[in-house]
Amino acid sequence: EAGVAQSPRYKIIEKRQSVAFWCNPISGHATLYWYQQILGQGPKLLIQFQNNGVVDDSQLPKDRFSAERLKGVDSTLKIQPAKLEDSAVYLCASSEEVGNYGYTFGSGTRLTVV
Amino acid sequence: GNSVTQMEGPVTLSEEAFLTINCTYTATGYPSLFWYVQYPGEGLQLLLKATKADDKGSNKGFEATYRKETTSFHLEKGSVQVSDSAVYFCALRVSYIPTFGRGTSLIVHP
C-alpha cells in the first residue's frame, strides 16, 4: 500500500513569513496526526484528527498554528507568522480508527526559519 | 498524565555486541507499547509493538516484552550490526492519544 505522503520535503523561510505543509494519509486511515520534532527530541503531538474532526489540539500554539482536514482525507498545517523556534521536522502520521496498531509516518517536512 | 522515559544516549557499541535500551512508562488505563526507529533523514518506522501485558514484540532480531509489574518495555537485540545505527523511540498509546519518549541514539562501530 502507498505510505503517508508529505510535501514539501524541505522549506526555508524567514521569520514572520507564512508556510504550509500538506499531508495525504494512507487510504482508509481515519485518524491523522501532526507532530513537531525538534532536533534531538521525540515527536511532540500538535493536533489529532478523527476523520475531519479535531480530537486533541491542546499542544497546538493556536496564535500562529492552524490545521484543517477537509473531507476527512488530506490535511494542511499552517504557521503564520513563523518564529525561529519553529525550526523542526513536521511529521504527519495516520492510523486505523479501531484498535492499537501503531502509526504510519510520512518522511516529514524539514522547516528552517532564518 | 502519560509519559515515556528512555535511557540517555548515545549508546555506542561494537558490531555483534548485545543491545539493551531501557524504556519505562506511566499511563492511565491500559496502553499499547511500541518501538519506532528513525534512520538519518527519514521518518519514523514502526519496529515492533505489544498490546497487552506479557506480550513480546519482535522484528528484525529486536525484541521487547511488555512488563506491567515494572511498567517497562526494554528493547533488546542479541547481535547488533552497523546498519542498526539509528535513533530508537519508545512510545505508548492509550485510546487514541500517543506519547513518545525523547529517543535514544544507537551508534554501532565495525
mmCIF file of C-alpha atoms in Angstrom, chain B residues 53 81 97:
data_model
loop_
_atom_site.group_PDB
_atom_site.id
_atom_site.type_symbol
_atom_site.label_atom_id
_atom_site.label_comp_id
_atom_site.label_asym_id
_atom_site.label_seq_id
_atom_site.Cartn_x
_atom_site.Cartn_y
_atom_site.Cartn_z
ATOM 1 C CA ALA B 53 0.912 -7.409 29.499
ATOM 2 C CA GLN B 81 25.012 -4.546 13.095
ATOM 3 C CA ILE B 97 -3.600 9.517 22.412
#
